[in-house]
CSV table of C-alpha atoms in Angstrom, one decimal:
chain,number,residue,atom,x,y,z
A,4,UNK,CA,-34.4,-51.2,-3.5
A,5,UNK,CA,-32.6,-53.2,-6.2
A,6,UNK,CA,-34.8,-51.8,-9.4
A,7,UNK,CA,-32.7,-51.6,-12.2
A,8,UNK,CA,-33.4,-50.0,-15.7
A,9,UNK,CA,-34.8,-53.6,-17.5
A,10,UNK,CA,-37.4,-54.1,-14.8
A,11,UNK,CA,-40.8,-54.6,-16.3
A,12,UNK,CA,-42.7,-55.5,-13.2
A,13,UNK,CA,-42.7,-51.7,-12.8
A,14,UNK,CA,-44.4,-49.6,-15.9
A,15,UNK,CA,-45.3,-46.6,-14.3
A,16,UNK,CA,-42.6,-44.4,-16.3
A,17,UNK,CA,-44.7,-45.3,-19.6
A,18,UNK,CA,-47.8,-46.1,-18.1
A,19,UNK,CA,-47.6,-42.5,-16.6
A,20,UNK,CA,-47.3,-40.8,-19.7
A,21,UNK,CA,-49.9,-42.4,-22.0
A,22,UNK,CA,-52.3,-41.1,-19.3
A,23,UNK,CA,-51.0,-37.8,-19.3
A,24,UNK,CA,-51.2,-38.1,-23.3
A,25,UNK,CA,-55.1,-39.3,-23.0
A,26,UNK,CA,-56.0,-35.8,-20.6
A,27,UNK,CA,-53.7,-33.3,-22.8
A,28,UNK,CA,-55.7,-34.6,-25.8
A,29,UNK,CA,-58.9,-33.6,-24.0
A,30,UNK,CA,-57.3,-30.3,-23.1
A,31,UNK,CA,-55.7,-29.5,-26.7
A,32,UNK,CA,-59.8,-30.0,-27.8
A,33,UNK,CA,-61.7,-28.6,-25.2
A,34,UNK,CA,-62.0,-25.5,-26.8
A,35,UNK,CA,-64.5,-27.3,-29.6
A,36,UNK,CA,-66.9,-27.6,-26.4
A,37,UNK,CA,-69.4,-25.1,-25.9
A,38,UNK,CA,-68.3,-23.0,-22.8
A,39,UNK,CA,-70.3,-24.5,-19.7
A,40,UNK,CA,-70.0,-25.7,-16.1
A,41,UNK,CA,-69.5,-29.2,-17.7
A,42,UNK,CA,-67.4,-28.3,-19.7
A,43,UNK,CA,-65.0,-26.2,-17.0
A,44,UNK,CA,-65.9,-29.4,-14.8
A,45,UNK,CA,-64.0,-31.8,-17.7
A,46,UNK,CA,-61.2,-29.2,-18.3
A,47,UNK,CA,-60.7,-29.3,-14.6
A,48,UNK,CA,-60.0,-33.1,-14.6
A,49,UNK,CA,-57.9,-33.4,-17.0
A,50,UNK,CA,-55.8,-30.6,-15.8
A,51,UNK,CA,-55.8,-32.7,-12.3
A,52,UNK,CA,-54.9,-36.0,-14.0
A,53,UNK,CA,-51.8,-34.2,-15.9
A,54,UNK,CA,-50.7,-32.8,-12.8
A,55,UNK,CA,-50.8,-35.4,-10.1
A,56,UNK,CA,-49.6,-38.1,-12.8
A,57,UNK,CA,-46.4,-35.5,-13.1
A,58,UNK,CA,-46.4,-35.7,-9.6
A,59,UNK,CA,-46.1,-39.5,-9.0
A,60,UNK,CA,-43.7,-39.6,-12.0
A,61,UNK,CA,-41.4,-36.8,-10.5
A,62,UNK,CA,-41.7,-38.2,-6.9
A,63,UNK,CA,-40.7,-42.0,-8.0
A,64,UNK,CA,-38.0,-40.8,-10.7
A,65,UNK,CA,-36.5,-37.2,-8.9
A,66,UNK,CA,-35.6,-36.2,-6.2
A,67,UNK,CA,-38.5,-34.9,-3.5
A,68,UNK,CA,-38.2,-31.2,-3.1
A,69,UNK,CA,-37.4,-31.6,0.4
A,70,UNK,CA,-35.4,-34.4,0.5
A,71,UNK,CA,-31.8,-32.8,0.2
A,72,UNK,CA,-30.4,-29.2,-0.3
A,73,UNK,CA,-30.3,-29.8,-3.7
A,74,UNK,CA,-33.4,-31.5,-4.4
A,75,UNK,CA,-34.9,-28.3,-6.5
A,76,UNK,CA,-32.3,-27.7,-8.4
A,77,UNK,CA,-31.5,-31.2,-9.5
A,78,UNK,CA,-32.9,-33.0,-12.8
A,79,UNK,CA,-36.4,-33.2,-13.2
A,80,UNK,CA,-38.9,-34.7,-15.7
A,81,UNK,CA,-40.2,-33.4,-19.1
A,82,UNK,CA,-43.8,-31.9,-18.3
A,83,UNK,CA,-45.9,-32.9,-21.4
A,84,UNK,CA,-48.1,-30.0,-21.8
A,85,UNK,CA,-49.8,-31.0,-25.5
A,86,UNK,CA,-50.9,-34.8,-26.6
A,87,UNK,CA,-48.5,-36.9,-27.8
A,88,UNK,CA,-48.8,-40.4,-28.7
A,89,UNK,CA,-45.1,-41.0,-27.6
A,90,UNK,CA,-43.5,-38.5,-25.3
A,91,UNK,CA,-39.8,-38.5,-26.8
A,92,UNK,CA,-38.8,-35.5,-25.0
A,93,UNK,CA,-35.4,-35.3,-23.2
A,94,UNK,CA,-35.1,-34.5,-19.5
A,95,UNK,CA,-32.5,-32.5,-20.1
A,96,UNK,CA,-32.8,-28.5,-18.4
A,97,UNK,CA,-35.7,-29.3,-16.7
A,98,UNK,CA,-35.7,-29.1,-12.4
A,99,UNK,CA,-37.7,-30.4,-10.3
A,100,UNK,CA,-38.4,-27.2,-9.1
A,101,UNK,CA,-40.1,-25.7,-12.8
A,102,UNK,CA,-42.0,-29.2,-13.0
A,103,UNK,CA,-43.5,-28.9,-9.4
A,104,UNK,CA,-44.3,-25.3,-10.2
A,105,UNK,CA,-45.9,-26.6,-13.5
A,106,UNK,CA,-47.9,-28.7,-11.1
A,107,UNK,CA,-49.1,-26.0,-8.7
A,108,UNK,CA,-50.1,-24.1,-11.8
A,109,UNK,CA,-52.4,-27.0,-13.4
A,110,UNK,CA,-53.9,-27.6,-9.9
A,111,UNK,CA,-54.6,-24.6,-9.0
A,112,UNK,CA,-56.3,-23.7,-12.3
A,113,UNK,CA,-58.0,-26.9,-11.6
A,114,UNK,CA,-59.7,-25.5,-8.3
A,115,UNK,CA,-60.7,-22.6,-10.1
A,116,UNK,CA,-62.6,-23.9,-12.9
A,117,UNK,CA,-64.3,-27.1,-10.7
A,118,UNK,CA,-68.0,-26.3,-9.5
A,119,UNK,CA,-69.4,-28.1,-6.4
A,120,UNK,CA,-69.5,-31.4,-6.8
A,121,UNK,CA,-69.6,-34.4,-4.5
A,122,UNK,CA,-69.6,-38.0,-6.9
A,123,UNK,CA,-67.7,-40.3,-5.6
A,124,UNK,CA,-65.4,-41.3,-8.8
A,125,UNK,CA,-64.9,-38.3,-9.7
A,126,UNK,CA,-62.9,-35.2,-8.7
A,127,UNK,CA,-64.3,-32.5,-6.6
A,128,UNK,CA,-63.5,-29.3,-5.4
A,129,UNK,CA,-62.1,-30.6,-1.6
A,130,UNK,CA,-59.9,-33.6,-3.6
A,131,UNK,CA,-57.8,-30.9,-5.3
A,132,UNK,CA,-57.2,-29.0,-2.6
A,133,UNK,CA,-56.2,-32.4,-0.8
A,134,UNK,CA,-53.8,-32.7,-3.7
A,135,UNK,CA,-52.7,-29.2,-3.2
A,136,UNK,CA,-51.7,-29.7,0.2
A,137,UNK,CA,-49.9,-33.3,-0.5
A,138,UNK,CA,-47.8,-31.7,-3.1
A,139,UNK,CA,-47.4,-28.5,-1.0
A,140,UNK,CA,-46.1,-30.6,1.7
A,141,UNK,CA,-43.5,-32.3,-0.9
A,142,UNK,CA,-43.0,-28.9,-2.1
A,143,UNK,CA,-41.7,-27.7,1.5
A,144,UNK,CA,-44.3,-24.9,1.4
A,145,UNK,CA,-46.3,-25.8,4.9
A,146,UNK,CA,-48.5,-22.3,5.1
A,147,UNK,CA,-49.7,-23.3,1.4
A,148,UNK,CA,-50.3,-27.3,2.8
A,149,UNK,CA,-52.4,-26.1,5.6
A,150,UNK,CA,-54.5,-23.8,3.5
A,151,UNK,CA,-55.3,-26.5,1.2
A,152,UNK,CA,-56.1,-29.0,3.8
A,153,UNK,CA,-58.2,-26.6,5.9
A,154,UNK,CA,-60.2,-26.3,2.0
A,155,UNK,CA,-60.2,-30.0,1.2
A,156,UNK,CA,-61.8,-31.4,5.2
A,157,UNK,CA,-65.0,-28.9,4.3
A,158,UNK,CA,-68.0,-31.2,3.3
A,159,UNK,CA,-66.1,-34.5,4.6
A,160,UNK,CA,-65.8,-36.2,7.7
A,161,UNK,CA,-62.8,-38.7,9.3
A,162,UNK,CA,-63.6,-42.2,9.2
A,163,UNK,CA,-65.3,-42.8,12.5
A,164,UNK,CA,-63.8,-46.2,14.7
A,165,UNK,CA,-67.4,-48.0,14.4
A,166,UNK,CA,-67.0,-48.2,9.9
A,167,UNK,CA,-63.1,-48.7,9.6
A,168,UNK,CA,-63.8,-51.8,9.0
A,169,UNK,CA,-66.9,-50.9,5.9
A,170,UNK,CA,-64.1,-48.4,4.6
A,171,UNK,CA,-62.1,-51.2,3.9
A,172,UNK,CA,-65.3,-53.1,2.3
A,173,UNK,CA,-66.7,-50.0,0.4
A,174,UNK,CA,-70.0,-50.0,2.2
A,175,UNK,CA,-69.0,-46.4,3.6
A,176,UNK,CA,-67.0,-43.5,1.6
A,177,UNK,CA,-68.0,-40.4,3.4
A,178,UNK,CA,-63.7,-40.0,4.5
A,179,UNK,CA,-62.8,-40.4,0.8
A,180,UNK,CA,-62.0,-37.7,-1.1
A,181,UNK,CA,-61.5,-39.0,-4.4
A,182,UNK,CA,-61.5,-42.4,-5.3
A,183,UNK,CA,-61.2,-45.0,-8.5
A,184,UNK,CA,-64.3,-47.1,-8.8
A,185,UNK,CA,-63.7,-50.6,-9.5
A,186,UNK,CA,-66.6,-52.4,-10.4
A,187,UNK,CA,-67.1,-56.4,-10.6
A,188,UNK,CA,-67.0,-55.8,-14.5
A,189,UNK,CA,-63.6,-53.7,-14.2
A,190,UNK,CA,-62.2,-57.1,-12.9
A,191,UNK,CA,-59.5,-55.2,-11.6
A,192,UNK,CA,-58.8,-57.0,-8.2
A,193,UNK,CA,-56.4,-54.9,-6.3
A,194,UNK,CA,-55.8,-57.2,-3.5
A,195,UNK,CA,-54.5,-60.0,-5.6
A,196,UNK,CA,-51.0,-58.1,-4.7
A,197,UNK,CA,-51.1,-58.7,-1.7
A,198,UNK,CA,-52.3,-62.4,-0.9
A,199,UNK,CA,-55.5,-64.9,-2.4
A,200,UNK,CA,-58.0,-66.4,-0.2
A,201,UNK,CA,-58.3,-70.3,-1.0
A,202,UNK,CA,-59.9,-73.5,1.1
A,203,UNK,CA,-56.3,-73.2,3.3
A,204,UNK,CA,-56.8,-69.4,4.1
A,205,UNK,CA,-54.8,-66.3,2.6
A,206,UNK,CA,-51.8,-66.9,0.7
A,207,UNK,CA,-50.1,-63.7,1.2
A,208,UNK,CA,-48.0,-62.3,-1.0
A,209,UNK,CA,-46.9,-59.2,1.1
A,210,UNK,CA,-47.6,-59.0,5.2
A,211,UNK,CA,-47.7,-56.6,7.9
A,212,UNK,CA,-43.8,-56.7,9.2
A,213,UNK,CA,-43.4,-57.7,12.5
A,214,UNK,CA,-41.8,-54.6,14.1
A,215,UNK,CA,-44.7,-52.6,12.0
A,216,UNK,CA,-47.6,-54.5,13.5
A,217,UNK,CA,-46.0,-54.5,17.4
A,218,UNK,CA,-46.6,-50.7,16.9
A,219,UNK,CA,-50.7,-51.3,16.8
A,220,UNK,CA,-52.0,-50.8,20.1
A,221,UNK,CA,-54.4,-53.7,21.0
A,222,UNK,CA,-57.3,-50.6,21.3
A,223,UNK,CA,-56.5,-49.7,17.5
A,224,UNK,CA,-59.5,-51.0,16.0
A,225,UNK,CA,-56.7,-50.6,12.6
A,226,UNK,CA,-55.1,-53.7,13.9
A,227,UNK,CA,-58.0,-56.0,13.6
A,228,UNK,CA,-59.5,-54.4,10.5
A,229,UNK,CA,-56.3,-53.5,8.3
A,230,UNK,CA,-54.8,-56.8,9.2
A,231,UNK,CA,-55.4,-60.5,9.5
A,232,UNK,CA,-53.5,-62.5,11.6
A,233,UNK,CA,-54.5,-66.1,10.4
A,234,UNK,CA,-53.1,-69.5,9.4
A,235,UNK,CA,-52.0,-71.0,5.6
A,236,UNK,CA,-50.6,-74.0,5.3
A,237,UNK,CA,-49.3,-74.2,9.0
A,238,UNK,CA,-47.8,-70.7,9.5
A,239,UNK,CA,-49.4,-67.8,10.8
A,240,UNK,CA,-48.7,-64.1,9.1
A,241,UNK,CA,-49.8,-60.7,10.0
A,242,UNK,CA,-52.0,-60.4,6.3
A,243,UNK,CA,-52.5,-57.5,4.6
A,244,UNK,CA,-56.8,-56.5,4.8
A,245,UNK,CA,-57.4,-53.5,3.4
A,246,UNK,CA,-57.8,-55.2,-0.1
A,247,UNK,CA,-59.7,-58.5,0.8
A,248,UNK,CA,-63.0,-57.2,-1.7
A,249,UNK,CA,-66.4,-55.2,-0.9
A,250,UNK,CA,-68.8,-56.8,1.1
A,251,UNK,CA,-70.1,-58.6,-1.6
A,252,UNK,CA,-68.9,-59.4,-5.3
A,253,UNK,CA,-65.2,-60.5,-6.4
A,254,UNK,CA,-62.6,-60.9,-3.7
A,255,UNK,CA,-59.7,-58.5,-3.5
A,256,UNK,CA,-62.0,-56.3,-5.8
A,257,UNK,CA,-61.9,-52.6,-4.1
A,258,UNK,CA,-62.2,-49.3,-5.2
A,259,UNK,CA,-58.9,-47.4,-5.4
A,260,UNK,CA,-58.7,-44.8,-2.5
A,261,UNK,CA,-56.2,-42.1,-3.9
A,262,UNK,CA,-57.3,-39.9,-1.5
A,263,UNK,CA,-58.7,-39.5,2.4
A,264,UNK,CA,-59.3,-37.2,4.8
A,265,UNK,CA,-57.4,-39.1,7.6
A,266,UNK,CA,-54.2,-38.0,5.0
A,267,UNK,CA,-55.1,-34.3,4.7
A,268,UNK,CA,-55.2,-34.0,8.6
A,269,UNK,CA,-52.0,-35.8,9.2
A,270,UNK,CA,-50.9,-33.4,6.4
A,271,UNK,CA,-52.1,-30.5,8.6
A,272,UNK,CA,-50.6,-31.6,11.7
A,273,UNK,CA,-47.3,-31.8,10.2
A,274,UNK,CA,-47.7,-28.7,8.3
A,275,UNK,CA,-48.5,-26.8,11.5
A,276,UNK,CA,-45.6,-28.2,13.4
A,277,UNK,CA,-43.0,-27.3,10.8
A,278,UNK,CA,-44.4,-23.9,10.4
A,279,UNK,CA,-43.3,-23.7,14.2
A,280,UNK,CA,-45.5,-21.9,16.9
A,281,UNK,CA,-48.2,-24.1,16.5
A,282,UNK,CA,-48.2,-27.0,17.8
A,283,UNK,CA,-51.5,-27.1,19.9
A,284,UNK,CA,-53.0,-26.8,16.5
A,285,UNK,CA,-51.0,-29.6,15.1
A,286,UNK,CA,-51.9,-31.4,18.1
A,287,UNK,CA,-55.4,-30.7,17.6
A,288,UNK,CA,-55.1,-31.8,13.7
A,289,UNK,CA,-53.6,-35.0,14.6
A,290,UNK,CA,-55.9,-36.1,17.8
A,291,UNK,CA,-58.4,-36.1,15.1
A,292,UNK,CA,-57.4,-39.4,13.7
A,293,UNK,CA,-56.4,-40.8,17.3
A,294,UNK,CA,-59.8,-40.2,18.7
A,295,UNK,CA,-61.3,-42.3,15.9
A,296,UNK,CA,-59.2,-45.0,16.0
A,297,UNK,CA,-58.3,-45.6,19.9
A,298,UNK,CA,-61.0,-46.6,22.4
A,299,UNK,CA,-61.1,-44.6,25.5
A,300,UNK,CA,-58.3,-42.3,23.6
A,301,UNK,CA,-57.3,-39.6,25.8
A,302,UNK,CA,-55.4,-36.5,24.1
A,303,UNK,CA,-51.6,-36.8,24.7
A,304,UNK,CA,-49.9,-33.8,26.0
A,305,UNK,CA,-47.0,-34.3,23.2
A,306,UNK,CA,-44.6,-31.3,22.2
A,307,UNK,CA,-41.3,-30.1,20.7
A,308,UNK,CA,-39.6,-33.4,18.7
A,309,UNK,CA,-41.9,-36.0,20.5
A,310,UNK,CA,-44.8,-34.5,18.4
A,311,UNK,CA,-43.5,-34.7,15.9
A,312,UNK,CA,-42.6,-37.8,16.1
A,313,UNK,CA,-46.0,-38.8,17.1
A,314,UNK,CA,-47.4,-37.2,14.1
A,315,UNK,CA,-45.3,-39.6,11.8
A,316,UNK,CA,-46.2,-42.7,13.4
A,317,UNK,CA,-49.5,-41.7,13.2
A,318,UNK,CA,-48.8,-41.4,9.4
A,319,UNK,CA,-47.3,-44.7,9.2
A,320,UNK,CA,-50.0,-46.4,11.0
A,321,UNK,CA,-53.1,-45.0,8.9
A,322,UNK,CA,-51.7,-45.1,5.5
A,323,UNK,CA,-49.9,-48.3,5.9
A,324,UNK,CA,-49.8,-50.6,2.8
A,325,UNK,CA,-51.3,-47.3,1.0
A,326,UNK,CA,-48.0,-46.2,-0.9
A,327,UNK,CA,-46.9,-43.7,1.5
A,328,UNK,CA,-44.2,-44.6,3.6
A,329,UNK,CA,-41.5,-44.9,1.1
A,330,UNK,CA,-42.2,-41.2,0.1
A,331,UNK,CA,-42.1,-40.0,3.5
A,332,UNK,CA,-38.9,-41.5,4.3
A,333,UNK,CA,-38.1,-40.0,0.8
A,334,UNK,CA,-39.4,-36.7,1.4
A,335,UNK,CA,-37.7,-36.3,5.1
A,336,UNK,CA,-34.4,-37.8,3.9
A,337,UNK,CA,-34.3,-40.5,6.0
A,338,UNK,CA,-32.5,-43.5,5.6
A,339,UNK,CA,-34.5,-46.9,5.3
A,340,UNK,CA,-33.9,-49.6,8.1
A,341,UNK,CA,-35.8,-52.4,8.3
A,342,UNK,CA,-36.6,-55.0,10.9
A,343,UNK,CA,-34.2,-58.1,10.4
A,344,UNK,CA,-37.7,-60.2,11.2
A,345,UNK,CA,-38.8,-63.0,9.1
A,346,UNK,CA,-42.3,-62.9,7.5
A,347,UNK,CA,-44.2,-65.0,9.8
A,348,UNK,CA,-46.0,-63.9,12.5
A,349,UNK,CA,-44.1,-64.4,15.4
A,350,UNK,CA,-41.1,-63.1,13.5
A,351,UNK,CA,-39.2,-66.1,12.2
A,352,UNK,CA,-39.1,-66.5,9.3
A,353,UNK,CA,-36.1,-65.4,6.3
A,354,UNK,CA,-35.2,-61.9,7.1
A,355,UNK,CA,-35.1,-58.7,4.6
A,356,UNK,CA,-31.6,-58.9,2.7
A,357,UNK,CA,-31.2,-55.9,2.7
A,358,UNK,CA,-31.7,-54.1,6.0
A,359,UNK,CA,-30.2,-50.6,6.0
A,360,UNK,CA,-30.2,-47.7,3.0
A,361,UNK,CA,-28.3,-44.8,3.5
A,362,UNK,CA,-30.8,-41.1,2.8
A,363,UNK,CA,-28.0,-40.3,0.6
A,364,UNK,CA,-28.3,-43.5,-2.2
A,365,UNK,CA,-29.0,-43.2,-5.6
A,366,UNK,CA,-31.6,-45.8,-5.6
A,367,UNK,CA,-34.8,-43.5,-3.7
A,368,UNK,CA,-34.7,-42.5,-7.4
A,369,UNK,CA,-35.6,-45.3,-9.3
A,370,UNK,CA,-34.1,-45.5,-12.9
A,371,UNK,CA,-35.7,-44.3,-16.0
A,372,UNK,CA,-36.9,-47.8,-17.9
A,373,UNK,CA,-35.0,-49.3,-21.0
A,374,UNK,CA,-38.3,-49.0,-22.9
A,375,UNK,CA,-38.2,-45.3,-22.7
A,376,UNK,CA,-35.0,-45.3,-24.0
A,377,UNK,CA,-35.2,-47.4,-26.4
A,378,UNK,CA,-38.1,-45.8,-27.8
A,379,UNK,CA,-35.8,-42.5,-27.3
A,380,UNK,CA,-32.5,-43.1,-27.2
A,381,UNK,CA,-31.3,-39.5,-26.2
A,382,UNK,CA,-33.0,-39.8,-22.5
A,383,UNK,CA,-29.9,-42.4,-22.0
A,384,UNK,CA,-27.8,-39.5,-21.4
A,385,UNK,CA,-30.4,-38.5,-18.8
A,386,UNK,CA,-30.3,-41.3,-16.5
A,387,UNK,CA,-30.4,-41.3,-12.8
A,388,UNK,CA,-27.1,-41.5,-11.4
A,389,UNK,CA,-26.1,-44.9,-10.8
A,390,UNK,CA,-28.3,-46.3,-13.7
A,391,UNK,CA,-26.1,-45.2,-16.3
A,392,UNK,CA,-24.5,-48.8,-17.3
């Protein structure tokens, strides 16, 4: 919570926008291919990679639609609809209501044009819609997110208890909508952010909070599959498993899940509930997840706020160390508190320094990078507020 706009260690504002450079240069041409089912099937892609890289880049640098009574109206990015090598346009006029609409648009022309498909590392007809209903759910429009997420879970099943642990190994896929594959050649190893194996055990770099991992039930096969609880150099820490590699090849090597069902039906249940009157289908939506990860889980008889509430842990829990949590704080407009719990297991440890963040602080919207401004010196006057010197 302390980014400020000379941080390096975070590229996504320019990193963000060369991709969506790369898939508006395969849109400005794809015209010059022959009209086909391939060639919709490309279009579609690229029009998905535009969007949902606008998304991310709205979501870390704006405000979330839902996040204040504001949020739509305030500054939003510039959507780059045509390839340029350097996007040098200023934020200036736009909201982040016109660029999520801008989104919806791309996406949904996306779902149009996509045939049936089903390779995994690539995008399919069910991914987009799972898309669809994440932004939807940003977006604050719940009858649109359950639409989408009813389309995306056709063709797909949850990940059942028994292969939790070969989801987290890539030996089973059949819950994953759409993911990146990262092959022993890629040499991409996503796990080496959170910790490294070596002859003393994992080094971790990031761990399972304390307070987060009391919150697994000791029948959640998630707490022995999506963490490690294991010695290095004399201390024990709650470690961070979802990334340790496949079941063979490079360690921390795995294939980048952007997408799952388990997400599209916590989506649903929290969809359902907010679009009040129906929350024995929410229940319904989110016992789906529970039932595959508790043994002997019995359906709870959970209504009103307490469902709710249960649908959000339930969030937490599944899509831990996955990105999400700081958007859904984000999204809600909650404030952040964290634990004041060291990093070891047990607790001790040094504690966060900071340990509260109000919902209303300019820092849930991180600041737009030096290098962009540098490289365009007229996005300085569009700086997030409290960035500005």
């Amino acid at each position: 919570m302390r980014s400020n706009p000379t941080d390096n260690d975070f590229p996504f504002y320019n990193g963000g926008y060369r991709i969506i450079s790369r898939a508006n240069r395969i849109l400005d041409n794809i015209n010059n291919i022959p009209k086909s089912a391939e060639r919709d099937r490309i279009q579609s892609e690229a029009l998905t990679i535009r969007a949902f890289t606008h998304f991310d880049i709205a979501r870390v640098y704006c405000k979330i639609p839902t996040q204040s009574a504001d949020a739509k109206t305030s500054l939003g990015i510039y959507y780059s609809e045509k390839f340029e090598p350097e996007v040098r346009a200023r934020r200036k006029g736009t909201t982040v209501d016109g660029v999520y609409q801008k989104i919806i648009r791309d996406l949904t022309e996306a779902e149009n044009l996509i045939g049936d498909f089903k390779e995994q590392g690539r995008l399919n007809k069910q991914a987009i819609n799972g898309l669809l209903a994440r932004v939807y759910l940003h977006y604050g429009d719940y009858a649109k997110a359950v639409e989408h997420a009813d389309k995306a879970l056709s063709g797909f099943e949850i990940t059942p208890r028994t292969e939790v642990a070969n989801l987290w190994k890539d030996a089973y896929d059949k819950s994953v909508l759409f993911k990146i594959v990262i092959t022993d050649k890629d040499d991409i190893a996503i796990g080496n952010t959170y910790g490294q194996a070596d002859s003393r055990g994992n080094r971790a770099e990031f761990v399972c909070s304390y307070d987060l991992y009391q919150l697994y039930k000791d029948s959640d096969i998630r707490k022995t599959t999506t963490i490690l609880t294991g010695d290095y150099r004399g201390k024990t820490y709650n470690s961070v498993a979802k990334y340790f590699g496949k079941t063979t090849g490079t360690k921390n090597l795995n294939d980048g899940k952007y997408l799952r069902v388990e997400e599209v039906y916590l989506t649903k249940a929290e969809a359902l509930y907010r679009l009040g009157g129906n929350e024995s289908e929410a229940l319904k939506a989110l016992d789906e997840v529970r039932k595959n990860r508790y043994e002997n889980f019995v359906s709870g008889t959970e209504s009103g706020d307490v469902l709710l509430e249960a649908i959000l842990l339930e969030r937490r829990l599944e899509l831990a160390f996955e990105g999400d949590r700081f958007f859904t704080l984000k999204r809600l407009g909650l404030s952040l508190q964290r634990s004041d719990k060291g990093e070891f297991a047990d607790g001790t440890g040094t504690p966060p320094l900071v340990l509260t963040y109000p919902a209303d602080g300019f820092r849930w919207q991180l600041p737009i990078p030096r290098s962009a401004i540098d490289a365009n010196p007229e996005l300085a006057a569009d700086q997030n507020s409290g960035y500005e010197n």
